[in-house]
Every structure is written in structure tokens, then in C-alpha cells.
Amino acid sequence: MNRKRIRIASLVLAVAGVMLLAGALALHDVTWPEAIVNAVAPIAAIDRSSTDAIPGPQATAADDDSALDAPLGAALDSATPIESGPLVTAAIGPVATPPGPRSDRAAVDTPADCPPLLRQQFNRLQTGEPQSLCQFRGKVLLVVNTASYCAYTDQYEGLEAMYRKYRTRGLVVVGFPSNDFGGQEPGSNEEIAKFCRLTYGVEFPMFQKSSVTSLASNPLFAALAASTGVTPQWNFYKYLVDRHGNAVAAFDSTTTPQNPKLVHMVEALLAERVSEG
């Protein structure tokens, strides 16, 4: 086996490696320049002695000329085996162990004392930052699915007033914009955040738009519905969660934040204290 045949075989293996790598790019967020460097650089770095030392008859000038004219199949169909281990490893290695998919969601630790209902993570409406609902453990929550173009949209004002009145005592109003009902939340997250802030001065925590009727999109609402037996039928359904992370009541869209029954229940839940340990 002469050196030029070995170079041809090396080229075939390198091309095969790059083709396999191209397939892997469809599954992994890797740039082409980065991928090509990873696949080809190891081949370029192989010690030339690994090919020079391949056993076989001494090459001649005639062999060199015929090798160039021969088809690739002839170059590979030789009685002398090709010591291709280093070449295969170099060409296929980057594909065999591709980098893991990149994630824009930061890992959030789950505290041991976080109730199961709150062991969920959503992106904040204003910043897109992933946050765990465990940050609200020990609080009383009023969870609401909201919309910007609904007959009940002015409830934002009452929700914000309730949040400001009771937040020092442990109440957190949590908003989840949704376009599920009547297509009344068509805007982007940025548009929703701007509308809530400028129109109603909303400061209570809100998370990015999701479907509150879909388990995959919003498992929190699925859990709330399972616990209370009430699924959202329209915008501005409200769920009360006590300090222990239990969903204790649900209210429909017509129940305003000023509703005496709702206010009484909020105050009763705020009066409860979470035992230490």
C-alpha cells in the first residue's frame, strides 16, 4: 500500500466524518465553523508516522501514478489492511460524543421545604428570566389567568390594590397571561408587560404568556384544577393557595378582588402561620 492510497482513504474517512457531523448538527445547537474545526482538526494533528509505518510493499513511482488514476473503490480493495484506527477515531469522535443541547433556562435549585404545587418553573413576563415558584413558599398566593382585552381586564386595578395592601403580611398575587379565551391576549410578552405597567401600574409578579388549559404549557393550572375541581372557563379565574402550598378555593371571572368573600378568605389565610420545622 503506497502513501497516496493512504491519503485517499484518509480523505474518504474525513468526508464521512464531516457528513455524519452535519447530521448531528440537526439535533444540537452547534455552529458550522465550530463543528468543522472539531471534526477536521484531530485528523490534521495525527502523527504522520502512523501512516508512514503501515506495513506493505515499497511504493514506486509507477505505483504512485497508477494510484491517482485508479477509482476510489480500487484504492480501498487491497489485500493489505489499512491501519485506519487513528483516522476513524479522529473523524468520528466529534460526532460520537456531540456537545449537549444548549439551554437558555438557568438551573434553579428546589428547596427541601418547597410544597409540591410550587415545584415548578416559569419565565418572568418582564425579563424572561426563569424563576421557581418555590420563592413563594410560606406565602398566600392568589393565582390569576389574565388578558389585556377582556371585559374583566379592569380587575388588574383591584388585584394590584390587594397586592399592595397585603403583601407585607405575606400575600402574593401571581398573574399568568393567556390567549385561551376569546383570543383576548394576542400580544407579545413585551407588549403585555408594557400594557400592564403603563395602564394599571402592575407590580405583582407575572409570568410569560401560556395556555392555562394545557398541561404541557402550564402544569400549575392543571394542578390547581385537579385540587379544586374547577378549571378556568374564562379570563381572570382566581385560585387561592395557603401558606402550606395547598389550593383551597377557586373563584370565577365575575368575582372581583374586592369581593367580601374573597377578601375574608385571604385575611383568614394570612392570619395562619407556618410552623418552623
mmCIF file with all atom_site columns, C-alpha atoms in Angstrom, residues 5-138:
data_model
loop_
_atom_site.group_PDB
_atom_site.id
_atom_site.type_symbol
_atom_site.label_atom_id
_atom_site.label_alt_id
_atom_site.label_comp_id
_atom_site.label_asym_id
_atom_site.label_entity_id
_atom_site.label_seq_id
_atom_site.pdbx_PDB_ins_code
_atom_site.Cartn_x
_atom_site.Cartn_y
_atom_site.Cartn_z
_atom_site.occupancy
_atom_site.B_iso_or_equiv
_atom_site.pdbx_formal_charge
_atom_site.auth_seq_id
_atom_site.auth_comp_id
_atom_site.auth_asym_id
_atom_site.auth_atom_id
_atom_site.pdbx_PDB_model_num
ATOM 1   C CA . ARG A 1 5   ? -3.644  5.448  -1.477  1.00 0.00 ? 5   ARG A CA 1
ATOM 2   C CA . ILE A 1 6   ? -3.494  6.010  2.249   1.00 0.00 ? 6   ILE A CA 1
ATOM 3   C CA . ARG A 1 7   ? -4.122  9.736  1.726   1.00 0.00 ? 7   ARG A CA 1
ATOM 4   C CA . ILE A 1 8   ? -7.157  8.890  -0.447  1.00 0.00 ? 8   ILE A CA 1
ATOM 5   C CA . ALA A 1 9   ? -8.503  6.591  2.253   1.00 0.00 ? 9   ALA A CA 1
ATOM 6   C CA . SER A 1 10  ? -7.907  9.301  4.830   1.00 0.00 ? 10  SER A CA 1
ATOM 7   C CA . LEU A 1 11  ? -9.839  11.786 2.701   1.00 0.00 ? 11  LEU A CA 1
ATOM 8   C CA . VAL A 1 12  ? -12.763 9.369  2.404   1.00 0.00 ? 12  VAL A CA 1
ATOM 9   C CA . LEU A 1 13  ? -12.899 8.900  6.169   1.00 0.00 ? 13  LEU A CA 1
ATOM 10  C CA . ALA A 1 14  ? -12.651 12.638 6.791   1.00 0.00 ? 14  ALA A CA 1
ATOM 11  C CA . VAL A 1 15  ? -15.524 13.347 4.382   1.00 0.00 ? 15  VAL A CA 1
ATOM 12  C CA . ALA A 1 16  ? -17.592 10.635 6.041   1.00 0.00 ? 16  ALA A CA 1
ATOM 13  C CA . GLY A 1 17  ? -16.921 12.171 9.437   1.00 0.00 ? 17  GLY A CA 1
ATOM 14  C CA . VAL A 1 18  ? -17.991 15.625 8.287   1.00 0.00 ? 18  VAL A CA 1
ATOM 15  C CA . MET A 1 19  ? -21.174 14.203 6.728   1.00 0.00 ? 19  MET A CA 1
ATOM 16  C CA . LEU A 1 20  ? -22.060 12.433 9.957   1.00 0.00 ? 20  LEU A CA 1
ATOM 17  C CA . LEU A 1 21  ? -21.327 15.617 11.851  1.00 0.00 ? 21  LEU A CA 1
ATOM 18  C CA . ALA A 1 22  ? -23.714 17.521 9.574   1.00 0.00 ? 22  ALA A CA 1
ATOM 19  C CA . GLY A 1 23  ? -26.460 15.132 10.617  1.00 0.00 ? 23  GLY A CA 1
ATOM 20  C CA . ALA A 1 24  ? -25.650 15.709 14.276  1.00 0.00 ? 24  ALA A CA 1
ATOM 21  C CA . LEU A 1 25  ? -25.987 19.463 13.782  1.00 0.00 ? 25  LEU A CA 1
ATOM 22  C CA . ALA A 1 26  ? -29.697 18.987 13.179  1.00 0.00 ? 26  ALA A CA 1
ATOM 23  C CA . LEU A 1 27  ? -30.039 17.788 16.772  1.00 0.00 ? 27  LEU A CA 1
ATOM 24  C CA . HIS A 1 28  ? -27.519 20.054 18.518  1.00 0.00 ? 28  HIS A CA 1
ATOM 25  C CA . ASP A 1 29  ? -27.106 23.799 18.529  1.00 0.00 ? 29  ASP A CA 1
ATOM 26  C CA . VAL A 1 30  ? -23.552 23.919 17.161  1.00 0.00 ? 30  VAL A CA 1
ATOM 27  C CA . THR A 1 31  ? -22.201 26.412 14.621  1.00 0.00 ? 31  THR A CA 1
ATOM 28  C CA . TRP A 1 32  ? -20.643 25.156 11.364  1.00 0.00 ? 32  TRP A CA 1
ATOM 29  C CA . PRO A 1 33  ? -17.188 26.653 11.946  1.00 0.00 ? 33  PRO A CA 1
ATOM 30  C CA . GLU A 1 34  ? -17.048 25.101 15.410  1.00 0.00 ? 34  GLU A CA 1
ATOM 31  C CA . ALA A 1 35  ? -18.197 21.739 14.081  1.00 0.00 ? 35  ALA A CA 1
ATOM 32  C CA . ILE A 1 36  ? -15.722 21.657 11.192  1.00 0.00 ? 36  ILE A CA 1
ATOM 33  C CA . VAL A 1 37  ? -12.818 22.503 13.464  1.00 0.00 ? 37  VAL A CA 1
ATOM 34  C CA . ASN A 1 38  ? -13.835 19.778 15.903  1.00 0.00 ? 38  ASN A CA 1
ATOM 35  C CA . ALA A 1 39  ? -14.090 17.170 13.133  1.00 0.00 ? 39  ALA A CA 1
ATOM 36  C CA . VAL A 1 40  ? -11.069 18.014 10.995  1.00 0.00 ? 40  VAL A CA 1
ATOM 37  C CA . ALA A 1 41  ? -8.509  19.316 13.470  1.00 0.00 ? 41  ALA A CA 1
ATOM 38  C CA . PRO A 1 42  ? -7.864  15.883 15.060  1.00 0.00 ? 42  PRO A CA 1
ATOM 39  C CA . ILE A 1 43  ? -7.233  14.406 11.620  1.00 0.00 ? 43  ILE A CA 1
ATOM 40  C CA . ALA A 1 44  ? -4.738  17.121 10.773  1.00 0.00 ? 44  ALA A CA 1
ATOM 41  C CA . ALA A 1 45  ? -2.974  16.506 14.066  1.00 0.00 ? 45  ALA A CA 1
ATOM 42  C CA . ILE A 1 46  ? -2.419  12.765 13.553  1.00 0.00 ? 46  ILE A CA 1
ATOM 43  C CA . ASP A 1 47  ? 1.243   11.835 13.705  1.00 0.00 ? 47  ASP A CA 1
ATOM 44  C CA . ARG A 1 48  ? 2.458   11.256 10.171  1.00 0.00 ? 48  ARG A CA 1
ATOM 45  C CA . SER A 1 49  ? 4.466   8.279  11.462  1.00 0.00 ? 49  SER A CA 1
ATOM 46  C CA . SER A 1 50  ? 1.174   6.373  11.934  1.00 0.00 ? 50  SER A CA 1
ATOM 47  C CA . THR A 1 51  ? 0.737   6.283  8.164   1.00 0.00 ? 51  THR A CA 1
ATOM 48  C CA . ASP A 1 52  ? 4.396   6.091  7.165   1.00 0.00 ? 52  ASP A CA 1
ATOM 49  C CA . ALA A 1 53  ? 4.836   2.983  9.273   1.00 0.00 ? 53  ALA A CA 1
ATOM 50  C CA . ILE A 1 54  ? 1.996   0.995  7.662   1.00 0.00 ? 54  ILE A CA 1
ATOM 51  C CA . PRO A 1 55  ? 3.369   -2.366 6.563   1.00 0.00 ? 55  PRO A CA 1
ATOM 52  C CA . GLY A 1 56  ? 3.344   -3.234 2.890   1.00 0.00 ? 56  GLY A CA 1
ATOM 53  C CA . PRO A 1 57  ? 5.497   -3.386 -0.230  1.00 0.00 ? 57  PRO A CA 1
ATOM 54  C CA . GLN A 1 58  ? 7.779   -0.491 -1.013  1.00 0.00 ? 58  GLN A CA 1
ATOM 55  C CA . ALA A 1 59  ? 5.989   2.090  -3.123  1.00 0.00 ? 59  ALA A CA 1
ATOM 56  C CA . THR A 1 60  ? 7.362   3.003  -6.526  1.00 0.00 ? 60  THR A CA 1
ATOM 57  C CA . ALA A 1 61  ? 6.854   5.928  -8.852  1.00 0.00 ? 61  ALA A CA 1
ATOM 58  C CA . ALA A 1 62  ? 4.722   3.708  -11.076 1.00 0.00 ? 62  ALA A CA 1
ATOM 59  C CA . ASP A 1 63  ? 2.510   2.790  -8.134  1.00 0.00 ? 63  ASP A CA 1
ATOM 60  C CA . ASP A 1 64  ? 2.066   6.463  -7.307  1.00 0.00 ? 64  ASP A CA 1
ATOM 61  C CA . ASP A 1 65  ? 0.962   7.315  -10.849 1.00 0.00 ? 65  ASP A CA 1
ATOM 62  C CA . SER A 1 66  ? -1.467  4.388  -11.101 1.00 0.00 ? 66  SER A CA 1
ATOM 63  C CA . ALA A 1 67  ? -2.982  5.221  -7.733  1.00 0.00 ? 67  ALA A CA 1
ATOM 64  C CA . LEU A 1 68  ? -4.002  8.658  -8.956  1.00 0.00 ? 68  LEU A CA 1
ATOM 65  C CA . ASP A 1 69  ? -5.764  7.183  -11.973 1.00 0.00 ? 69  ASP A CA 1
ATOM 66  C CA . ALA A 1 70  ? -7.465  4.343  -10.096 1.00 0.00 ? 70  ALA A CA 1
ATOM 67  C CA . PRO A 1 71  ? -11.065 4.704  -8.822  1.00 0.00 ? 71  PRO A CA 1
ATOM 68  C CA . LEU A 1 72  ? -11.625 5.070  -5.087  1.00 0.00 ? 72  LEU A CA 1
ATOM 69  C CA . GLY A 1 73  ? -13.006 1.547  -4.917  1.00 0.00 ? 73  GLY A CA 1
ATOM 70  C CA . ALA A 1 74  ? -9.722  0.162  -6.213  1.00 0.00 ? 74  ALA A CA 1
ATOM 71  C CA . ALA A 1 75  ? -7.795  2.147  -3.636  1.00 0.00 ? 75  ALA A CA 1
ATOM 72  C CA . LEU A 1 76  ? -9.791  0.514  -0.859  1.00 0.00 ? 76  LEU A CA 1
ATOM 73  C CA . ASP A 1 77  ? -9.915  -3.023 -2.304  1.00 0.00 ? 77  ASP A CA 1
ATOM 74  C CA . SER A 1 78  ? -6.411  -4.043 -1.351  1.00 0.00 ? 78  SER A CA 1
ATOM 75  C CA . ALA A 1 79  ? -5.131  -7.233 0.206   1.00 0.00 ? 79  ALA A CA 1
ATOM 76  C CA . THR A 1 80  ? -3.065  -5.155 2.618   1.00 0.00 ? 80  THR A CA 1
ATOM 77  C CA . PRO A 1 81  ? -5.271  -3.940 5.512   1.00 0.00 ? 81  PRO A CA 1
ATOM 78  C CA . ILE A 1 82  ? -5.368  -0.219 6.219   1.00 0.00 ? 82  ILE A CA 1
ATOM 79  C CA . GLU A 1 83  ? -4.392  0.762  9.734   1.00 0.00 ? 83  GLU A CA 1
ATOM 80  C CA . SER A 1 84  ? -7.330  3.171  9.942   1.00 0.00 ? 84  SER A CA 1
ATOM 81  C CA . GLY A 1 85  ? -7.979  3.148  13.681  1.00 0.00 ? 85  GLY A CA 1
ATOM 82  C CA . PRO A 1 86  ? -6.492  6.608  14.343  1.00 0.00 ? 86  PRO A CA 1
ATOM 83  C CA . LEU A 1 87  ? -8.268  8.029  11.291  1.00 0.00 ? 87  LEU A CA 1
ATOM 84  C CA . VAL A 1 88  ? -11.664 6.657  12.280  1.00 0.00 ? 88  VAL A CA 1
ATOM 85  C CA . THR A 1 89  ? -11.278 7.898  15.830  1.00 0.00 ? 89  THR A CA 1
ATOM 86  C CA . ALA A 1 90  ? -10.346 11.364 14.658  1.00 0.00 ? 90  ALA A CA 1
ATOM 87  C CA . ALA A 1 91  ? -13.110 11.635 12.081  1.00 0.00 ? 91  ALA A CA 1
ATOM 88  C CA . ILE A 1 92  ? -15.961 10.085 14.036  1.00 0.00 ? 92  ILE A CA 1
ATOM 89  C CA . GLY A 1 93  ? -15.036 11.141 17.574  1.00 0.00 ? 93  GLY A CA 1
ATOM 90  C CA . PRO A 1 94  ? -16.684 14.591 17.478  1.00 0.00 ? 94  PRO A CA 1
ATOM 91  C CA . VAL A 1 95  ? -19.912 13.006 16.193  1.00 0.00 ? 95  VAL A CA 1
ATOM 92  C CA . ALA A 1 96  ? -19.932 10.089 18.607  1.00 0.00 ? 96  ALA A CA 1
ATOM 93  C CA . THR A 1 97  ? -19.819 12.465 21.556  1.00 0.00 ? 97  THR A CA 1
ATOM 94  C CA . PRO A 1 98  ? -21.572 15.645 20.367  1.00 0.00 ? 98  PRO A CA 1
ATOM 95  C CA . PRO A 1 99  ? -21.989 18.516 22.778  1.00 0.00 ? 99  PRO A CA 1
ATOM 96  C CA . GLY A 1 100 ? -25.247 18.579 24.697  1.00 0.00 ? 100 GLY A CA 1
ATOM 97  C CA . PRO A 1 101 ? -28.015 20.932 23.554  1.00 0.00 ? 101 PRO A CA 1
ATOM 98  C CA . ARG A 1 102 ? -27.679 24.437 24.860  1.00 0.00 ? 102 ARG A CA 1
ATOM 99  C CA . SER A 1 103 ? -30.304 25.642 27.284  1.00 0.00 ? 103 SER A CA 1
ATOM 100 C CA . ASP A 1 104 ? -31.414 29.212 27.908  1.00 0.00 ? 104 ASP A CA 1
ATOM 101 C CA . ARG A 1 105 ? -33.125 28.158 31.111  1.00 0.00 ? 105 ARG A CA 1
ATOM 102 C CA . ALA A 1 106 ? -30.986 28.549 34.191  1.00 0.00 ? 106 ALA A CA 1
ATOM 103 C CA . ALA A 1 107 ? -30.958 25.707 36.666  1.00 0.00 ? 107 ALA A CA 1
ATOM 104 C CA . VAL A 1 108 ? -32.964 26.575 39.744  1.00 0.00 ? 108 VAL A CA 1
ATOM 105 C CA . ASP A 1 109 ? -32.415 24.691 42.986  1.00 0.00 ? 109 ASP A CA 1
ATOM 106 C CA . THR A 1 110 ? -35.526 23.329 44.699  1.00 0.00 ? 110 THR A CA 1
ATOM 107 C CA . PRO A 1 111 ? -35.536 23.867 48.478  1.00 0.00 ? 111 PRO A CA 1
ATOM 108 C CA . ALA A 1 112 ? -36.381 20.791 50.523  1.00 0.00 ? 112 ALA A CA 1
ATOM 109 C CA . ASP A 1 113 ? -39.296 22.587 52.196  1.00 0.00 ? 113 ASP A CA 1
ATOM 110 C CA . CYS A 1 114 ? -40.940 23.641 48.922  1.00 0.00 ? 114 CYS A CA 1
ATOM 111 C CA . PRO A 1 115 ? -44.503 22.245 48.576  1.00 0.00 ? 115 PRO A CA 1
ATOM 112 C CA . PRO A 1 116 ? -45.136 20.004 45.530  1.00 0.00 ? 116 PRO A CA 1
ATOM 113 C CA . LEU A 1 117 ? -47.551 22.525 43.979  1.00 0.00 ? 117 LEU A CA 1
ATOM 114 C CA . LEU A 1 118 ? -44.803 25.144 43.822  1.00 0.00 ? 118 LEU A CA 1
ATOM 115 C CA . ARG A 1 119 ? -42.057 22.900 42.461  1.00 0.00 ? 119 ARG A CA 1
ATOM 116 C CA . GLN A 1 120 ? -42.432 24.448 39.045  1.00 0.00 ? 120 GLN A CA 1
ATOM 117 C CA . GLN A 1 121 ? -40.551 26.971 36.988  1.00 0.00 ? 121 GLN A CA 1
ATOM 118 C CA . PHE A 1 122 ? -41.772 29.696 34.640  1.00 0.00 ? 122 PHE A CA 1
ATOM 119 C CA . ASN A 1 123 ? -40.192 32.653 32.841  1.00 0.00 ? 123 ASN A CA 1
ATOM 120 C CA . ARG A 1 124 ? -40.906 36.110 34.222  1.00 0.00 ? 124 ARG A CA 1
ATOM 121 C CA . LEU A 1 125 ? -43.001 38.283 31.950  1.00 0.00 ? 125 LEU A CA 1
ATOM 122 C CA . GLN A 1 126 ? -40.827 41.388 32.188  1.00 0.00 ? 126 GLN A CA 1
ATOM 123 C CA . THR A 1 127 ? -37.385 39.798 31.867  1.00 0.00 ? 127 THR A CA 1
ATOM 124 C CA . GLY A 1 128 ? -37.813 36.277 30.507  1.00 0.00 ? 128 GLY A CA 1
ATOM 125 C CA . GLU A 1 129 ? -35.749 35.034 33.445  1.00 0.00 ? 129 GLU A CA 1
ATOM 126 C CA . PRO A 1 130 ? -36.686 31.513 34.592  1.00 0.00 ? 130 PRO A CA 1
ATOM 127 C CA . GLN A 1 131 ? -37.867 31.526 38.184  1.00 0.00 ? 131 GLN A CA 1
ATOM 128 C CA . SER A 1 132 ? -39.095 28.823 40.525  1.00 0.00 ? 132 SER A CA 1
ATOM 129 C CA . LEU A 1 133 ? -42.424 29.240 42.286  1.00 0.00 ? 133 LEU A CA 1
ATOM 130 C CA . CYS A 1 134 ? -40.650 27.918 45.372  1.00 0.00 ? 134 CYS A CA 1
ATOM 131 C CA . GLN A 1 135 ? -39.689 31.529 46.042  1.00 0.00 ? 135 GLN A CA 1
ATOM 132 C CA . PHE A 1 136 ? -43.303 31.973 47.210  1.00 0.00 ? 136 PHE A CA 1
ATOM 133 C CA . ARG A 1 137 ? -43.309 29.138 49.738  1.00 0.00 ? 137 ARG A CA 1
ATOM 134 C CA . GLY A 1 138 ? -44.779 30.210 53.047  1.00 0.00 ? 138 GLY A CA 1
#
